[in-house]
XYZ file of C-alpha atoms in Angstrom:
433
model
C 0.249 0.089 0.245
C 3.157 2.708 0.773
C 4.614 1.643 -2.446
C 1.523 2.477 -4.474
C 0.774 5.889 -2.623
C 4.857 6.867 -3.588
C 4.428 5.505 -6.546
C 1.625 7.915 -7.694
C 4.292 10.672 -6.692
C 5.789 10.025 -10.203
C 4.109 13.035 -11.737
C 3.748 13.168 -16.006
C 5.328 15.771 -16.450
C 8.611 15.005 -14.739
C 9.098 11.595 -17.096
C 8.787 14.028 -19.440
C 10.781 17.064 -18.800
C 13.202 14.265 -17.920
C 12.913 12.555 -21.203
C 12.838 15.767 -23.128
C 15.738 17.343 -22.122
C 18.032 14.469 -22.394
C 16.165 13.857 -25.827
C 17.331 17.242 -27.113
C 20.796 16.957 -25.669
C 21.537 14.033 -27.616
C 19.529 15.183 -30.861
C 21.961 17.822 -30.805
C 24.928 15.851 -30.220
C 23.608 13.244 -32.804
C 22.913 15.650 -35.597
C 26.585 16.855 -34.829
C 28.019 13.444 -35.794
C 26.010 12.464 -38.541
C 27.132 15.902 -40.042
C 30.582 15.643 -39.025
C 31.720 15.030 -42.946
C 30.103 17.846 -43.682
C 30.823 20.140 -40.903
C 34.471 19.314 -41.411
C 34.235 20.766 -45.291
C 32.248 23.813 -43.783
C 34.526 24.923 -41.248
C 37.562 23.252 -42.052
C 37.758 23.296 -46.224
C 41.642 24.156 -46.707
C 43.269 22.611 -43.372
C 45.975 19.800 -44.495
C 44.373 17.050 -41.654
C 41.513 15.048 -42.046
C 38.744 17.753 -42.410
C 36.300 14.930 -40.624
C 39.015 13.842 -37.753
C 39.187 17.886 -37.015
C 34.836 17.740 -36.682
C 35.802 15.438 -33.684
C 38.483 17.070 -32.859
C 35.745 20.101 -32.155
C 33.076 17.258 -30.555
C 36.083 16.006 -27.842
C 37.396 19.321 -27.129
C 33.823 20.442 -25.542
C 33.731 18.108 -23.582
C 36.884 18.836 -21.782
C 34.429 21.642 -20.391
C 32.132 18.600 -19.232
C 33.950 18.500 -15.871
C 33.699 21.986 -14.860
C 29.967 22.176 -15.900
C 29.735 18.783 -13.659
C 31.109 20.933 -10.302
C 28.823 24.114 -11.179
C 25.430 22.149 -11.950
C 25.792 19.676 -9.707
C 26.206 22.497 -6.449
C 23.483 24.036 -8.060
C 21.120 21.079 -8.063
C 22.739 19.796 -4.149
C 21.482 23.481 -2.941
C 19.336 25.370 -5.071
C 17.318 22.465 -6.095
C 17.040 20.136 -8.688
C 14.830 22.008 -10.663
C 16.850 25.273 -10.951
C 19.898 23.564 -12.389
C 17.544 21.462 -14.346
C 15.611 24.380 -15.856
C 18.383 26.731 -16.227
C 21.273 23.946 -17.797
C 18.427 23.248 -20.520
C 18.276 27.343 -21.636
C 22.177 27.436 -22.219
C 22.010 24.421 -24.159
C 19.625 24.834 -26.434
C 20.918 28.338 -26.984
C 24.131 27.049 -27.888
C 22.937 24.874 -30.312
C 20.411 26.791 -32.242
C 23.187 29.576 -32.090
C 25.469 26.779 -34.193
C 23.091 27.032 -37.151
C 23.282 29.998 -37.341
C 27.242 30.157 -37.775
C 28.851 31.573 -41.010
C 31.097 29.609 -42.721
C 35.355 29.481 -43.367
C 34.423 31.106 -46.320
C 31.857 33.638 -45.333
C 33.977 34.621 -42.221
C 37.571 32.737 -42.625
C 38.968 31.377 -38.894
C 36.621 33.062 -37.006
C 33.765 30.369 -38.347
C 35.955 27.343 -36.336
C 36.419 29.749 -33.340
C 32.878 30.702 -32.842
C 32.118 27.005 -33.485
C 34.932 25.757 -30.511
C 33.280 28.276 -28.287
C 29.658 27.564 -28.947
C 30.450 24.041 -28.476
C 32.568 24.502 -25.173
C 29.297 25.994 -23.819
C 26.909 23.318 -24.834
C 28.957 20.979 -23.350
C 29.415 22.873 -20.157
C 25.916 23.443 -20.016
C 24.742 19.584 -20.783
C 27.122 18.837 -18.315
C 23.919 18.283 -15.685
C 21.589 17.336 -17.934
C 21.896 13.096 -17.997
C 22.971 12.557 -14.198
C 20.117 15.594 -13.077
C 17.348 13.348 -14.930
C 18.340 10.596 -13.293
C 18.863 12.301 -9.992
C 15.255 14.053 -10.063
C 13.558 10.428 -11.331
C 15.195 8.311 -8.804
C 14.016 10.769 -6.184
C 10.804 10.305 -7.470
C 10.312 6.978 -6.992
C 9.923 4.350 -4.951
C 12.832 2.146 -3.692
C 11.965 -0.965 -5.734
C 11.013 0.460 -9.380
C 13.825 3.046 -9.707
C 15.535 0.536 -11.824
C 12.037 1.191 -14.058
C 11.815 4.698 -14.045
C 15.524 5.701 -14.612
C 15.606 3.520 -17.534
C 13.425 6.423 -19.432
C 16.984 8.560 -19.199
C 18.970 6.284 -21.634
C 15.298 5.514 -23.585
C 15.755 9.150 -24.126
C 18.857 9.412 -25.045
C 18.391 6.709 -27.890
C 15.420 8.399 -29.177
C 16.979 11.443 -29.719
C 19.873 10.006 -31.478
C 16.880 8.303 -33.736
C 15.403 11.599 -34.439
C 18.681 12.829 -35.283
C 19.714 10.493 -37.454
C 16.388 10.581 -39.016
C 16.616 13.861 -40.026
C 20.289 13.530 -41.080
C 18.568 10.702 -43.510
C 15.547 12.465 -44.482
C 17.962 15.501 -45.420
C 20.338 13.596 -46.743
C 17.988 11.961 -49.562
C 16.094 15.006 -50.158
C 18.056 17.685 -50.919
C 21.716 17.709 -53.274
C 24.531 17.427 -51.618
C 25.248 20.875 -52.345
C 22.519 21.901 -50.691
C 23.408 19.734 -47.799
C 26.600 21.446 -47.243
C 25.483 25.433 -47.805
C 22.263 24.999 -45.736
C 20.793 21.384 -44.952
C 22.771 20.709 -41.567
C 21.924 23.595 -39.776
C 18.425 22.871 -39.665
C 18.809 20.125 -37.259
C 20.416 22.647 -34.932
C 18.268 25.642 -35.358
C 15.432 23.224 -34.149
C 17.025 23.490 -31.010
C 15.643 26.893 -29.882
C 11.961 26.097 -29.625
C 12.493 22.852 -28.157
C 14.305 23.792 -25.339
C 12.021 27.108 -24.867
C 9.342 24.244 -24.433
C 11.099 21.857 -22.159
C 12.291 25.354 -19.956
C 8.877 26.065 -19.662
C 7.910 22.284 -18.378
C 10.441 22.346 -15.784
C 9.881 26.023 -14.107
C 6.580 24.639 -13.168
C 7.696 21.636 -11.642
C 8.099 20.779 -7.563
C 11.586 19.975 -6.722
C 11.844 15.977 -5.613
C 10.448 14.844 -2.121
C 13.795 13.514 -1.118
C 16.036 16.888 -1.746
C 12.603 18.734 -0.204
C 12.985 16.244 2.683
C 16.441 17.391 3.308
C 16.317 20.717 2.993
C 13.397 20.597 5.464
C 16.020 19.643 7.991
C 17.663 23.580 8.585
C 20.579 22.474 10.877
C 21.709 19.456 8.101
C 21.513 22.292 5.463
C 23.187 25.303 7.052
C 26.215 22.503 7.907
C 26.617 20.956 4.465
C 29.779 21.123 2.826
C 31.020 22.266 -0.297
C 29.071 19.073 -2.534
C 32.656 19.039 -4.693
C 34.496 19.305 -2.065
C 33.015 16.701 -0.052
C 32.579 13.936 -2.995
C 36.333 13.851 -3.400
C 36.726 13.854 0.043
C 34.721 11.719 0.991
C 33.071 9.255 -1.833
C 35.883 8.816 -3.573
C 35.457 5.132 -4.090
C 32.314 5.719 -5.120
C 33.096 8.145 -7.740
C 35.974 6.094 -9.145
C 32.830 3.368 -9.796
C 30.429 5.666 -11.837
C 33.566 7.038 -13.653
C 33.999 3.132 -14.474
C 30.699 1.966 -14.980
C 30.133 5.238 -16.897
C 33.493 4.707 -18.654
C 31.715 1.569 -20.853
C 28.910 3.760 -21.445
C 30.149 6.650 -22.889
C 32.858 4.970 -25.223
C 30.356 2.392 -26.205
C 26.979 5.445 -27.214
C 29.475 7.225 -29.025
C 31.050 4.111 -30.904
C 27.766 2.299 -31.999
C 25.250 4.635 -32.263
C 26.829 7.760 -33.435
C 30.229 6.759 -34.848
C 29.216 3.890 -36.705
C 27.331 5.776 -39.891
C 31.145 7.129 -40.260
C 32.715 4.333 -39.900
C 30.278 2.171 -42.744
C 30.746 4.828 -44.760
C 34.103 5.900 -44.285
C 35.925 2.550 -44.105
C 33.352 -0.610 -45.009
C 32.304 1.006 -48.387
C 28.972 1.519 -47.389
C 26.105 3.878 -49.261
C 25.340 6.416 -46.490
C 21.548 5.771 -46.349
C 21.696 2.488 -45.635
C 24.336 3.144 -42.874
C 21.824 5.263 -41.521
C 19.015 2.984 -41.744
C 20.997 0.113 -40.398
C 21.455 2.699 -37.196
C 17.847 3.778 -36.937
C 16.969 -0.361 -36.910
C 19.745 -0.427 -33.600
C 18.273 2.525 -31.697
C 14.696 1.611 -32.395
C 15.612 -1.614 -30.495
C 17.847 -0.239 -28.292
C 15.420 1.593 -26.584
C 12.394 -1.075 -26.594
C 15.539 -3.109 -24.701
C 16.861 -0.741 -22.728
C 13.401 -0.286 -20.799
C 13.020 -3.945 -20.253
C 16.427 -4.125 -18.892
C 15.468 -1.218 -16.445
C 13.083 -3.790 -14.826
C 15.295 -6.483 -14.106
C 18.191 -4.287 -12.316
C 15.594 -4.102 -10.215
C 15.157 -7.927 -9.613
C 19.170 -9.035 -9.952
C 20.765 -5.770 -9.016
C 22.852 -2.663 -11.065
C 26.212 -4.579 -10.671
C 25.895 -7.717 -11.759
C 24.193 -6.623 -15.098
C 27.481 -3.538 -15.445
C 29.927 -6.582 -15.086
C 27.707 -8.439 -17.813
C 27.471 -6.284 -20.216
C 31.574 -5.504 -19.518
C 32.444 -9.342 -20.203
C 29.748 -9.663 -23.160
C 31.533 -6.880 -24.867
C 35.147 -8.357 -24.722
C 33.372 -11.440 -26.103
C 31.576 -10.208 -29.102
C 33.024 -6.779 -30.181
C 35.511 -7.987 -32.785
C 32.712 -10.839 -34.173
C 30.683 -8.043 -34.591
C 32.874 -5.542 -36.453
C 34.180 -7.989 -38.381
C 30.491 -8.368 -39.392
C 30.208 -4.631 -40.088
C 33.116 -4.731 -42.518
C 31.526 -6.970 -44.829
C 28.920 -4.208 -45.925
C 25.902 -6.120 -46.839
C 22.883 -4.610 -44.779
C 21.001 -7.448 -43.169
C 24.942 -8.771 -41.185
C 25.224 -5.026 -40.556
C 21.687 -4.535 -38.700
C 22.597 -7.795 -37.497
C 26.132 -6.957 -36.037
C 24.901 -3.389 -34.875
C 21.689 -5.479 -32.747
C 24.402 -7.887 -31.264
C 26.672 -4.452 -29.922
C 23.352 -2.418 -29.104
C 21.678 -5.886 -26.800
C 25.794 -5.595 -25.297
C 25.376 -1.677 -24.510
C 21.186 -2.057 -23.246
C 22.252 -4.123 -20.741
C 24.678 -1.508 -19.242
C 23.385 1.946 -20.414
C 19.736 0.830 -18.299
C 21.469 0.689 -15.190
C 24.181 3.660 -15.753
C 21.312 6.703 -14.513
C 19.824 5.001 -11.897
C 23.182 3.466 -10.606
C 24.922 6.878 -10.362
C 21.856 8.808 -8.691
C 21.393 5.786 -6.136
C 25.166 5.210 -4.820
C 25.510 9.141 -3.142
C 23.544 10.745 -0.419
C 20.876 13.403 -1.192
C 23.180 16.354 -0.053
C 25.781 15.425 -2.542
C 24.163 12.999 -4.814
C 23.681 15.716 -8.198
C 27.091 16.669 -8.001
C 28.291 13.254 -7.336
C 26.337 11.745 -10.417
C 27.416 14.136 -12.534
C 30.784 14.578 -11.625
C 31.432 10.399 -12.459
C 29.369 10.609 -15.612
C 31.294 14.113 -17.255
C 34.583 13.189 -16.011
C 34.338 9.631 -17.851
C 32.731 11.819 -21.422
C 35.273 13.730 -21.354
C 38.194 11.225 -21.222
C 36.460 8.644 -22.819
C 33.486 9.725 -24.021
C 34.474 13.164 -26.700
C 37.010 11.721 -28.218
C 36.064 7.876 -28.810
C 34.555 9.024 -32.435
C 38.159 11.033 -32.809
C 40.215 7.846 -31.074
C 38.437 5.435 -33.022
C 39.366 7.394 -36.580
C 42.780 8.175 -35.259
C 43.927 4.134 -34.423
C 42.339 3.106 -37.915
C 44.213 6.039 -39.690
C 47.406 4.874 -38.149
C 46.921 1.428 -37.828
C 45.593 1.181 -41.289
C 43.312 -1.809 -39.476
C 39.552 -1.470 -39.363
C 38.995 -4.052 -36.373
C 41.008 -0.829 -33.946
C 37.650 0.354 -32.191
C 36.918 -3.250 -31.859
C 40.395 -3.344 -29.488
C 39.396 -0.422 -28.031
C 35.477 -0.942 -26.592
C 37.610 -4.480 -25.624
C 40.076 -2.616 -23.585
C 37.794 -0.015 -22.030
C 35.645 -3.152 -20.858
C 38.296 -4.889 -19.098
C 39.599 -1.912 -17.329
C 35.686 -0.546 -16.422
C 35.070 -4.674 -15.263
C 38.065 -5.193 -13.046
C 37.195 -1.776 -11.016
C 33.566 -2.065 -10.586
C 34.348 -5.708 -9.171
C 36.379 -4.182 -6.630
C 34.526 -0.776 -6.058
C 30.801 -1.242 -6.841
C 27.979 -1.846 -4.620
C 24.218 -2.712 -4.760
C 21.346 -0.718 -3.918
C 18.527 -1.763 -5.106
C 15.838 -1.613 -3.029
C 17.196 1.293 -0.303
C 15.658 3.793 -0.230
C 17.930 6.781 -1.216
C 17.271 9.091 2.346
C 18.775 5.686 3.977
C 22.004 5.876 1.493
C 24.784 7.413 3.604
């Protein structure tokens, strides 16, 4: 009876706001990645270096600002409220994306063009740093203890939905427009859409109440008054949990970017596949990912988050080479099968990430701890994944290099999780110390 009463406190607007914010963030990231070749041509046309590699380098540079954003938005979320951080970060993040769509090309204003691109991507990275973790914390704190995995699985599902929308938009634009039009103005359309979508998400979030768990903490005035700086406390008292959070996100960040954003570029640039079928294969994989990750979130409430995270590491180590061997056939049915193998493995990991990051830290540092763990991993491994994969292939001439990279990441993460991760399923968030 008590569980039923608590479950009623997860309103539709909370789920919608968490879903929508991540959807927009990853829609923008997806469109950047799917148009990486075009963006390289627009902003780096005269470079002696691979222009696509430079476009991915800009993508990676923006991630340098994510730990700073995580510390800022996390601290504000733990002090001023989850609602404040989420509503302000979405406003800045989508504003930067909109302005990217308005940037003049290199041919128009010269070197200033790529400089402005780097600046806006940096603002976007800084403001997006608290989005994924903040949405996870918000949902987790509204959820009953025995259903946190189910509700928090909406967060990774929303990222995949954003990627699917970005992939679909890229596919439609590339099919309907000649290449010259895509380079001139077609690539800008998805970025411009971020403006109105961001305003909608900001409005919804300003109308929400903060989570019951956070309000319970702030009602204890002595606890709030004596609370130290959240960032300092995480590094001082919760280093082991932070390391476990980073390890879990390593698999998510590399796997997510390689499997769900980089593969269209990989298939067209290295496997010799046409752009349209490469995008279609990724769309099929994204739909499967969304469905599986929602189901896997429910399973994690039963078997526990740690077992599923370790299982995903083992599966990636075993399956990466066979999957990339299948991808290099450039045969659409075989490519779809390979992407499904990788997506199923990735969904086992990703269905647990949002929930696990939120539940391993106490309320007064939950937003900060989750955001730092997530974004430290993203800046080192996620934002660089596409660039590293491209550089490894160019340096070695081996199309299997991304598979070996994925295996190495999972081996390291699995060892760390085995010795540092604990299980928190079913534990009320207010009882976590």
